[in-house]
Short mmCIF file of C-alpha atoms and ligand atoms in Angstrom, two decimals:
data_model
loop_
_atom_site.label_atom_id
_atom_site.label_comp_id
_atom_site.label_asym_id
_atom_site.label_seq_id
_atom_site.Cartn_x
_atom_site.Cartn_y
_atom_site.Cartn_z
CA MET A 967 0.00 0.00 0.00
CA SER A 968 1.28 3.43 -0.89
CA SER A 969 0.76 4.71 2.63
CA PRO A 970 3.00 6.28 5.23
CA PRO A 971 2.98 5.13 8.87
CA PRO A 972 -0.41 5.63 10.54
CA GLY A 973 0.53 8.79 12.44
CA LYS A 974 1.33 10.68 9.25
CA ARG A 975 -1.71 9.65 7.31
CA ARG A 976 -4.06 12.47 7.97
CA SER A 977 -2.27 15.26 6.25
CA MET A 978 -1.47 13.53 2.98
CA GLN A 979 -3.50 12.56 -0.01
CA MET A 980 -3.53 8.79 -0.17
CA ASN A 981 -3.90 6.41 -3.06
CA TYR A 982 -5.57 3.07 -2.50
CA LYS A 983 -5.91 0.30 -5.06
CA ILE A 984 -9.14 -1.64 -4.75
CA ALA A 985 -10.05 -4.73 -6.77
CA LEU A 986 -13.80 -4.90 -7.37
CA VAL A 987 -15.33 -8.34 -7.79
CA PRO A 988 -19.04 -7.62 -8.35
CA GLY A 989 -19.78 -11.28 -9.16
CA ASP A 990 -23.33 -12.50 -9.70
CA GLY A 991 -26.94 -11.65 -8.96
CA ILE A 992 -27.28 -8.47 -6.93
CA GLY A 993 -23.47 -8.31 -6.50
CA PRO A 994 -23.01 -5.65 -9.22
CA ASP A 995 -26.00 -3.65 -7.90
CA VAL A 996 -24.62 -3.34 -4.40
CA VAL A 997 -20.95 -2.90 -5.30
CA THR A 998 -21.87 0.11 -7.45
CA GLU A 999 -23.42 1.81 -4.41
CA ALA A 1000 -20.45 1.05 -2.16
CA VAL A 1001 -18.16 2.65 -4.75
CA LYS A 1002 -20.40 5.71 -4.74
CA VAL A 1003 -19.95 6.01 -0.99
CA LEU A 1004 -16.19 5.38 -1.12
CA ASP A 1005 -15.83 8.11 -3.73
CA LYS A 1006 -17.69 10.51 -1.47
CA ILE A 1007 -15.27 9.62 1.33
CA GLY A 1008 -12.40 10.19 -1.08
CA GLU A 1009 -13.71 13.64 -1.95
CA LYS A 1010 -14.32 14.60 1.64
CA TYR A 1011 -11.02 13.43 3.12
CA GLY A 1012 -8.74 13.74 0.12
CA HIS A 1013 -8.06 10.08 -0.66
CA ARG A 1014 -7.96 8.55 -4.08
CA PHE A 1015 -9.49 5.14 -4.59
CA GLN A 1016 -8.48 3.41 -7.81
CA TYR A 1017 -10.67 0.52 -8.87
CA THR A 1018 -10.03 -2.44 -11.12
CA THR A 1019 -13.05 -4.59 -11.83
CA VAL A 1020 -12.51 -8.32 -12.33
CA LEU A 1021 -14.63 -11.40 -12.92
CA ALA A 1022 -15.40 -14.25 -10.55
CA GLY A 1023 -18.16 -16.79 -10.03
CA GLY A 1024 -20.90 -17.41 -12.56
CA ALA A 1025 -20.08 -14.18 -14.38
CA ALA A 1026 -16.59 -15.53 -15.01
CA ILE A 1027 -17.89 -18.97 -16.02
CA ASP A 1028 -20.11 -17.32 -18.63
CA ALA A 1029 -17.41 -14.98 -19.89
CA VAL A 1030 -14.28 -17.14 -19.89
CA GLY A 1031 -15.37 -20.65 -18.91
CA GLU A 1032 -13.87 -20.78 -15.41
CA CYS A 1033 -15.07 -19.36 -12.10
CA LEU A 1034 -11.76 -17.90 -10.94
CA PRO A 1035 -9.53 -16.72 -13.79
CA GLN A 1036 -5.83 -16.25 -13.01
CA ASN A 1037 -6.14 -12.57 -13.94
CA THR A 1038 -8.66 -12.09 -11.13
CA ILE A 1039 -6.26 -13.57 -8.60
CA ASP A 1040 -3.38 -11.45 -9.94
CA VAL A 1041 -5.36 -8.20 -9.84
CA CYS A 1042 -6.56 -8.94 -6.30
CA ARG A 1043 -3.00 -9.72 -5.19
CA ASN A 1044 -1.75 -6.47 -6.65
CA SER A 1045 -4.41 -4.42 -4.89
CA ASP A 1046 -4.53 -3.12 -1.34
CA ALA A 1047 -7.96 -4.64 -0.75
CA VAL A 1048 -10.79 -6.46 -2.50
CA LEU A 1049 -14.48 -5.57 -2.45
CA LEU A 1050 -16.70 -8.48 -3.46
CA GLY A 1051 -20.44 -8.52 -4.14
CA ALA A 1052 -21.67 -12.11 -4.24
CA VAL A 1053 -21.20 -15.23 -6.31
CA GLY A 1054 -23.56 -18.01 -7.36
CA GLY A 1055 -27.07 -18.44 -8.69
CA TRP A 1056 -29.56 -20.97 -10.03
CA LYS A 1057 -28.09 -20.76 -13.46
CA TRP A 1058 -24.94 -22.60 -12.41
CA ASP A 1059 -26.50 -24.89 -9.78
CA THR A 1060 -26.30 -27.99 -11.95
CA LEU A 1061 -22.55 -27.73 -12.56
CA PRO A 1062 -20.34 -30.34 -10.83
CA GLY A 1063 -19.07 -29.32 -7.37
CA ASP A 1064 -15.59 -28.35 -8.50
CA GLN A 1065 -16.93 -26.03 -11.22
CA ARG A 1066 -19.56 -24.18 -9.23
CA PRO A 1067 -19.26 -20.40 -8.77
CA GLU A 1068 -18.74 -20.90 -5.00
CA ARG A 1069 -15.35 -22.41 -5.82
CA ALA A 1070 -14.27 -18.90 -6.75
CA LEU A 1071 -14.84 -17.77 -3.20
CA LEU A 1072 -12.91 -20.67 -1.71
CA GLY A 1073 -10.16 -20.15 -4.28
CA LEU A 1074 -9.85 -16.45 -3.46
CA ARG A 1075 -9.71 -17.18 0.26
CA LYS A 1076 -6.95 -19.73 -0.21
CA GLU A 1077 -4.95 -17.91 -2.90
CA LEU A 1078 -5.03 -14.63 -0.99
CA GLY A 1079 -4.30 -16.24 2.39
CA LEU A 1080 -7.48 -14.84 3.97
CA PHE A 1081 -7.45 -16.95 7.10
CA ALA A 1082 -9.43 -14.69 9.42
CA ASN A 1083 -13.07 -14.01 8.72
CA LEU A 1084 -14.72 -11.34 10.86
CA ARG A 1085 -18.50 -11.46 10.83
CA PRO A 1086 -20.09 -8.87 13.08
CA ALA A 1087 -23.73 -9.47 13.95
CA LEU A 1088 -25.03 -6.14 15.08
CA LEU A 1089 -28.63 -5.39 15.85
CA PHE A 1090 -29.37 -1.87 14.65
CA GLU A 1091 -31.54 -0.13 17.20
CA GLU A 1092 -33.69 1.25 14.41
CA LEU A 1093 -34.37 -2.31 13.18
CA ALA A 1094 -34.91 -4.06 16.49
CA GLU A 1095 -38.43 -5.07 15.49
CA ALA A 1096 -36.99 -7.20 12.67
CA CYS A 1097 -35.34 -9.49 15.22
CA PRO A 1098 -37.23 -12.79 15.43
CA LEU A 1099 -36.41 -13.21 19.14
CA LYS A 1100 -38.58 -11.93 21.97
CA PRO A 1101 -37.85 -8.30 22.90
CA GLU A 1102 -36.73 -9.23 26.44
CA ILE A 1103 -34.02 -11.53 25.02
CA ILE A 1104 -32.41 -8.75 23.01
CA GLU A 1105 -33.06 -5.85 25.32
CA GLY A 1106 -30.10 -3.50 25.29
CA GLY A 1107 -29.01 -4.66 21.85
CA LEU A 1108 -26.86 -7.34 20.31
CA ASP A 1109 -23.28 -6.89 19.25
CA ILE A 1110 -21.42 -10.09 18.47
CA VAL A 1111 -18.40 -10.75 16.28
CA VAL A 1112 -17.84 -14.23 14.94
CA VAL A 1113 -14.17 -14.78 14.12
CA ARG A 1114 -14.21 -17.71 11.74
CA GLU A 1115 -11.12 -19.60 10.60
CA LEU A 1116 -11.33 -19.44 6.81
CA THR A 1117 -8.58 -21.34 5.03
CA GLY A 1118 -8.36 -24.62 6.92
CA GLY A 1119 -10.42 -27.39 8.42
CA ILE A 1120 -12.84 -29.60 6.56
CA TYR A 1121 -13.29 -27.09 3.74
CA PHE A 1122 -9.73 -27.58 2.60
CA GLY A 1123 -8.79 -30.97 4.08
CA GLU A 1124 -8.22 -34.11 2.07
CA LYS A 1125 -11.37 -35.28 0.36
CA GLY A 1126 -12.30 -38.16 -1.86
CA TYR A 1127 -14.05 -41.48 -2.29
CA LYS A 1128 -13.19 -44.97 -1.18
CA ASP A 1129 -14.85 -48.37 -1.21
CA THR A 1130 -16.17 -49.73 2.05
CA GLU A 1131 -18.23 -52.73 3.16
CA LEU A 1132 -21.28 -50.50 3.05
CA GLY A 1133 -20.56 -49.31 -0.47
CA ARG A 1134 -18.78 -46.30 -1.90
CA ALA A 1135 -17.99 -43.76 0.79
CA ALA A 1136 -17.13 -40.08 0.45
CA TYR A 1137 -14.98 -38.27 3.00
CA ASP A 1138 -13.77 -34.77 3.90
CA VAL A 1139 -11.06 -34.48 6.52
CA GLU A 1140 -11.20 -31.96 9.37
CA GLN A 1141 -7.62 -31.12 10.22
CA TYR A 1142 -6.03 -28.18 12.01
CA ALA A 1143 -2.34 -27.45 12.45
CA GLU A 1144 -1.04 -25.56 15.47
CA GLU A 1145 -0.15 -22.45 13.54
CA GLU A 1146 -3.55 -22.31 11.86
CA ILE A 1147 -5.22 -22.34 15.25
CA ARG A 1148 -2.75 -19.98 16.87
CA ARG A 1149 -3.03 -17.24 14.26
CA ILE A 1150 -6.84 -17.18 14.29
CA ALA A 1151 -6.81 -17.24 18.11
CA VAL A 1152 -4.50 -14.21 18.10
CA VAL A 1153 -6.90 -12.31 15.81
CA ALA A 1154 -9.79 -13.17 18.13
CA PHE A 1155 -7.96 -12.22 21.32
CA ASP A 1156 -6.86 -8.92 19.74
CA MET A 1157 -10.46 -8.26 18.77
CA ALA A 1158 -11.62 -9.10 22.30
CA MET A 1159 -9.06 -6.63 23.71
CA LYS A 1160 -10.58 -3.88 21.57
CA ARG A 1161 -14.06 -4.76 22.78
CA ASN A 1162 -15.30 -6.20 26.07
CA LYS A 1163 -12.40 -8.59 26.73
CA LYS A 1164 -14.64 -11.60 26.52
CA LEU A 1165 -13.95 -14.48 24.16
CA THR A 1166 -15.84 -17.73 23.60
CA SER A 1167 -14.04 -20.47 21.69
CA VAL A 1168 -16.49 -22.87 20.08
CA ASP A 1169 -15.54 -26.47 19.31
CA LYS A 1170 -16.65 -30.09 19.68
CA ALA A 1171 -13.89 -31.17 22.02
CA ASN A 1172 -16.06 -33.85 23.64
CA VAL A 1173 -15.85 -35.82 20.38
CA LEU A 1174 -13.31 -34.50 17.90
CA GLU A 1175 -9.53 -34.79 18.22
CA SER A 1176 -9.13 -31.70 16.04
CA SER A 1177 -11.29 -29.80 18.52
CA ARG A 1178 -9.24 -30.95 21.50
CA HIS A 1179 -6.16 -29.70 19.69
CA TRP A 1180 -8.00 -26.44 18.94
CA ARG A 1181 -8.93 -25.99 22.57
CA ASN A 1182 -5.39 -26.64 23.82
CA ILE A 1183 -3.82 -24.13 21.45
CA VAL A 1184 -6.46 -21.49 22.24
CA LYS A 1185 -5.70 -21.99 25.95
CA GLU A 1186 -2.00 -21.62 25.25
CA VAL A 1187 -2.56 -18.34 23.39
CA SER A 1188 -4.77 -17.08 26.22
CA GLY A 1189 -1.62 -16.96 28.39
CA GLU A 1190 -0.60 -13.89 26.40
CA TYR A 1191 -3.96 -12.21 27.05
CA PRO A 1192 -4.48 -12.37 30.82
CA GLU A 1193 -7.12 -9.64 30.66
CA VAL A 1194 -9.39 -11.54 28.32
CA GLU A 1195 -11.97 -13.78 29.93
CA LEU A 1196 -11.87 -16.97 27.83
CA SER A 1197 -14.54 -19.64 27.84
CA HIS A 1198 -15.05 -22.77 25.75
CA MET A 1199 -18.36 -24.01 24.44
CA TYR A 1200 -19.43 -26.99 22.38
CA ILE A 1201 -20.94 -26.10 19.03
CA ASP A 1202 -24.32 -27.69 19.72
CA ASN A 1203 -24.66 -25.74 22.94
CA ALA A 1204 -23.44 -22.55 21.26
CA ALA A 1205 -26.09 -22.87 18.55
CA MET A 1206 -28.70 -23.22 21.28
CA GLN A 1207 -27.33 -20.38 23.44
CA MET A 1208 -27.30 -18.10 20.40
CA VAL A 1209 -31.09 -18.06 20.38
CA ARG A 1210 -31.64 -18.60 24.11
CA ASP A 1211 -29.39 -15.82 25.38
CA PRO A 1212 -27.29 -14.23 22.63
CA LYS A 1213 -26.25 -11.30 24.83
CA GLN A 1214 -23.81 -13.60 26.67
CA PHE A 1215 -21.59 -13.53 23.56
CA ASP A 1216 -19.13 -10.87 22.57
CA VAL A 1217 -16.33 -12.32 20.44
CA ILE A 1218 -16.64 -15.92 19.26
CA VAL A 1219 -13.73 -17.79 17.68
CA THR A 1220 -14.30 -21.02 15.85
CA SER A 1221 -13.36 -23.32 12.98
CA ASN A 1222 -14.27 -22.89 9.34
CA ILE A 1223 -17.36 -25.12 9.31
CA PHE A 1224 -18.68 -24.23 12.76
CA GLY A 1225 -18.15 -20.55 11.92
CA ASP A 1226 -20.08 -20.95 8.68
CA ILE A 1227 -23.09 -22.25 10.56
CA LEU A 1228 -22.88 -20.07 13.65
CA SER A 1229 -22.40 -16.85 11.67
CA ASP A 1230 -25.57 -17.52 9.69
CA GLU A 1231 -27.42 -18.10 12.93
CA ALA A 1232 -25.98 -14.92 14.45
CA SER A 1233 -26.92 -12.93 11.36
CA MET A 1234 -30.48 -14.20 11.44
CA ILE A 1235 -31.09 -13.06 14.99
CA THR A 1236 -30.28 -9.50 13.98
CA GLY A 1237 -33.26 -9.87 11.66
CA SER A 1238 -31.60 -8.16 8.76
CA ILE A 1239 -29.03 -10.17 6.87
CA GLY A 1240 -29.13 -7.36 4.28
CA MET A 1241 -27.27 -5.20 6.80
CA LEU A 1242 -24.31 -7.38 7.68
CA PRO A 1243 -20.79 -6.83 6.38
CA SER A 1244 -17.77 -9.09 6.65
CA ALA A 1245 -14.01 -8.93 6.38
CA SER A 1246 -11.63 -11.70 5.43
CA LEU A 1247 -8.11 -10.81 6.45
CA ALA A 1248 -4.66 -12.07 5.59
CA LYS A 1249 -1.43 -11.45 7.48
CA GLY A 1250 -0.64 -7.75 7.32
CA ASN A 1251 -3.40 -5.39 6.32
CA PHE A 1252 -4.68 -7.05 3.18
CA GLY A 1253 -8.35 -8.00 3.22
CA MET A 1254 -11.34 -8.96 1.15
CA TYR A 1255 -14.63 -7.36 2.13
CA GLU A 1256 -18.08 -8.61 1.24
CA PRO A 1257 -21.68 -8.54 2.41
CA VAL A 1258 -22.88 -11.65 4.24
CA HIS A 1259 -26.02 -11.97 2.14
CA GLY A 1260 -25.85 -13.98 -1.05
CA SER A 1261 -26.45 -13.19 -4.71
CA ALA A 1262 -30.31 -13.14 -4.55
CA PRO A 1263 -30.71 -13.77 -8.30
CA ASP A 1264 -34.48 -13.27 -8.07
CA ILE A 1265 -34.07 -9.52 -7.56
CA ALA A 1266 -30.82 -8.96 -9.49
CA GLY A 1267 -30.69 -5.82 -11.60
CA GLN A 1268 -34.09 -4.62 -10.39
CA ASP A 1269 -32.95 -1.86 -8.06
CA LYS A 1270 -34.39 -3.77 -5.09
CA ALA A 1271 -31.32 -5.01 -3.22
CA ASN A 1272 -30.20 -3.47 0.05
CA PRO A 1273 -26.71 -2.02 -0.53
CA MET A 1274 -26.05 -1.33 3.17
CA ALA A 1275 -24.16 -4.56 3.94
CA THR A 1276 -21.75 -3.81 1.09
CA ILE A 1277 -21.42 -0.18 2.12
CA LEU A 1278 -20.68 -1.32 5.68
CA SER A 1279 -18.15 -3.80 4.24
CA ALA A 1280 -16.45 -0.85 2.56
CA ALA A 1281 -16.41 0.81 6.00
CA MET A 1282 -14.64 -2.27 7.39
CA MET A 1283 -12.12 -1.95 4.55
CA LEU A 1284 -11.44 1.65 5.52
CA ARG A 1285 -10.98 0.60 9.13
CA TYR A 1286 -9.03 -2.64 8.91
CA THR A 1287 -6.98 -2.40 5.72
CA PHE A 1288 -6.48 1.33 5.30
CA GLY A 1289 -6.44 2.26 9.00
CA LEU A 1290 -8.93 5.08 8.33
CA SER A 1291 -11.15 4.81 11.38
CA ARG A 1292 -12.58 8.33 11.17
CA GLU A 1293 -13.69 7.67 7.61
CA ALA A 1294 -15.12 4.28 8.61
CA ASP A 1295 -17.05 5.88 11.49
CA ASP A 1296 -18.40 8.42 9.03
CA VAL A 1297 -19.77 5.73 6.69
CA GLU A 1298 -21.34 3.80 9.57
CA ALA A 1299 -22.93 6.95 10.93
CA ALA A 1300 -24.31 7.76 7.47
CA VAL A 1301 -25.99 4.35 7.24
CA LYS A 1302 -27.47 4.81 10.69
CA SER A 1303 -28.72 8.28 9.88
CA VAL A 1304 -30.57 6.99 6.82
CA LEU A 1305 -32.17 4.26 8.94
CA ALA A 1306 -33.02 6.74 11.68
CA ALA A 1307 -34.75 8.96 9.11
CA GLY A 1308 -36.94 5.98 8.23
CA GLY A 1309 -35.10 4.94 5.06
CA ARG A 1310 -35.79 1.24 4.40
CA THR A 1311 -35.00 -0.94 1.42
CA SER A 1312 -37.62 -3.58 0.54
CA ASP A 1313 -36.01 -6.25 2.76
CA LEU A 1314 -36.51 -3.97 5.78
CA ALA A 1315 -39.69 -2.09 4.95
CA ARG A 1316 -42.94 -3.04 6.65
CA PRO A 1317 -45.45 -4.65 4.31
CA GLY A 1318 -47.31 -1.97 2.36
CA LYS A 1319 -44.75 0.73 3.21
CA GLU A 1320 -42.79 2.39 0.49
CA ALA A 1321 -39.24 1.10 0.10
CA LEU A 1322 -36.04 2.72 -1.11
CA GLY A 1323 -34.48 1.40 -4.27
CA THR A 1324 -30.84 0.28 -4.28
CA LYS A 1325 -29.61 3.44 -5.99
CA GLU A 1326 -31.72 5.75 -3.87
CA ALA A 1327 -30.39 4.13 -0.69
CA GLY A 1328 -26.83 4.50 -1.98
CA ASP A 1329 -27.44 8.14 -2.88
CA LEU A 1330 -28.88 8.95 0.54
CA ILE A 1331 -25.93 7.35 2.31
CA ALA A 1332 -23.40 9.08 0.02
CA THR A 1333 -25.12 12.39 0.69
CA ALA A 1334 -25.07 11.78 4.43
CA VAL A 1335 -21.33 11.04 4.19
CA GLY A 1336 -20.75 14.24 2.27
CA LYS A 1337 -22.15 16.36 5.09
C1 IPM B 323 -20.15 -18.27 3.45
C2 IPM B 323 -20.76 -19.15 2.40
C3 IPM B 323 -19.64 -19.93 1.74
C4 IPM B 323 -18.99 -20.78 2.81
C5 IPM B 323 -20.07 -20.78 0.55
C6 IPM B 323 -20.81 -19.98 -0.48
C7 IPM B 323 -18.89 -21.49 -0.07
O1 IPM B 323 -21.73 -19.97 2.95
O2 IPM B 323 -19.30 -17.43 3.09
O3 IPM B 323 -20.54 -18.40 4.61
O4 IPM B 323 -19.45 -21.88 3.11
O5 IPM B 323 -17.98 -20.35 3.36
MG1 MG B 324 -22.18 -19.53 4.98
#
């Protein structure tokens, strides 16, 4: 990144290279709005964001016959950060597993070394009524971050077929090496230190060897963070506690597959998956940022998608990769101000109430940033 040390940043005009991967479905709709907001930030604070748009997912399959072209990987590698919309859709659902658009996502994670996935589940005060849990369960709000390991475990372990007495068997291996566990634990403990110093490590150590290993390494790392209150929870119990008493959680650290499941559950209890951003970080400051929602092909290109999750993902990019926390705060405040003024896209609007279109929502947020 062409940036001086953090202390010097403020006074200089900065250049940031961003790879845009709009992808499929509503991906292009929402990425366009996030760019609008980033450009407003650029204008206001004197930064220059340079974008290079590349293909991935179904869009890449259609254009060049593969879901993750080498050029996409190269452009992402040569950028300071990546902003991704979504990949996948019905159109490609019948392709064999190794050719599906989702492979592009897994490929990017692996190729770019994005081992730490931060998935905040924040209940916006203005949207509390969208939460499917009883009001007394969420009183005072919900603010959880799931720190999901993203380049190891069963997603990337050995897989294959073999013959058994009961017929052909398929297998996927869950395996974690010390360093893989240690580095994600460090990210989670650091995050806990910046928040309420409370960390829950989720595993299945009553059954799985890989989980016992996980637990031991997390305990070891906790020695370096005496101020953080660490607890361990089995995944089945965690899934239950997430709906019974979600306020007990602050930062959660867990494996790739458990994090996949638990982060969807956490997002659902906020009631508005259209609002949730995510960051996937590598060593150093490099990161890929994307909304948690999927490609929603049924509303693609119709100006109906909620761009807020992608705009909030851009805010995470400003914060975590570029170290621009004032700018990130500004974007988050702009989103909140639009919500507070009653602005709702169709996923959030009450039945019968008028909803903002994608572009209109983006415009309102960009205008709020410009103030
Ligand atoms: C996610 C998604 C992906 C995952 C799929 C699309 C491969 O569910 O980002 O949570 O399982 O990681
Ligand atoms: Mg998932």
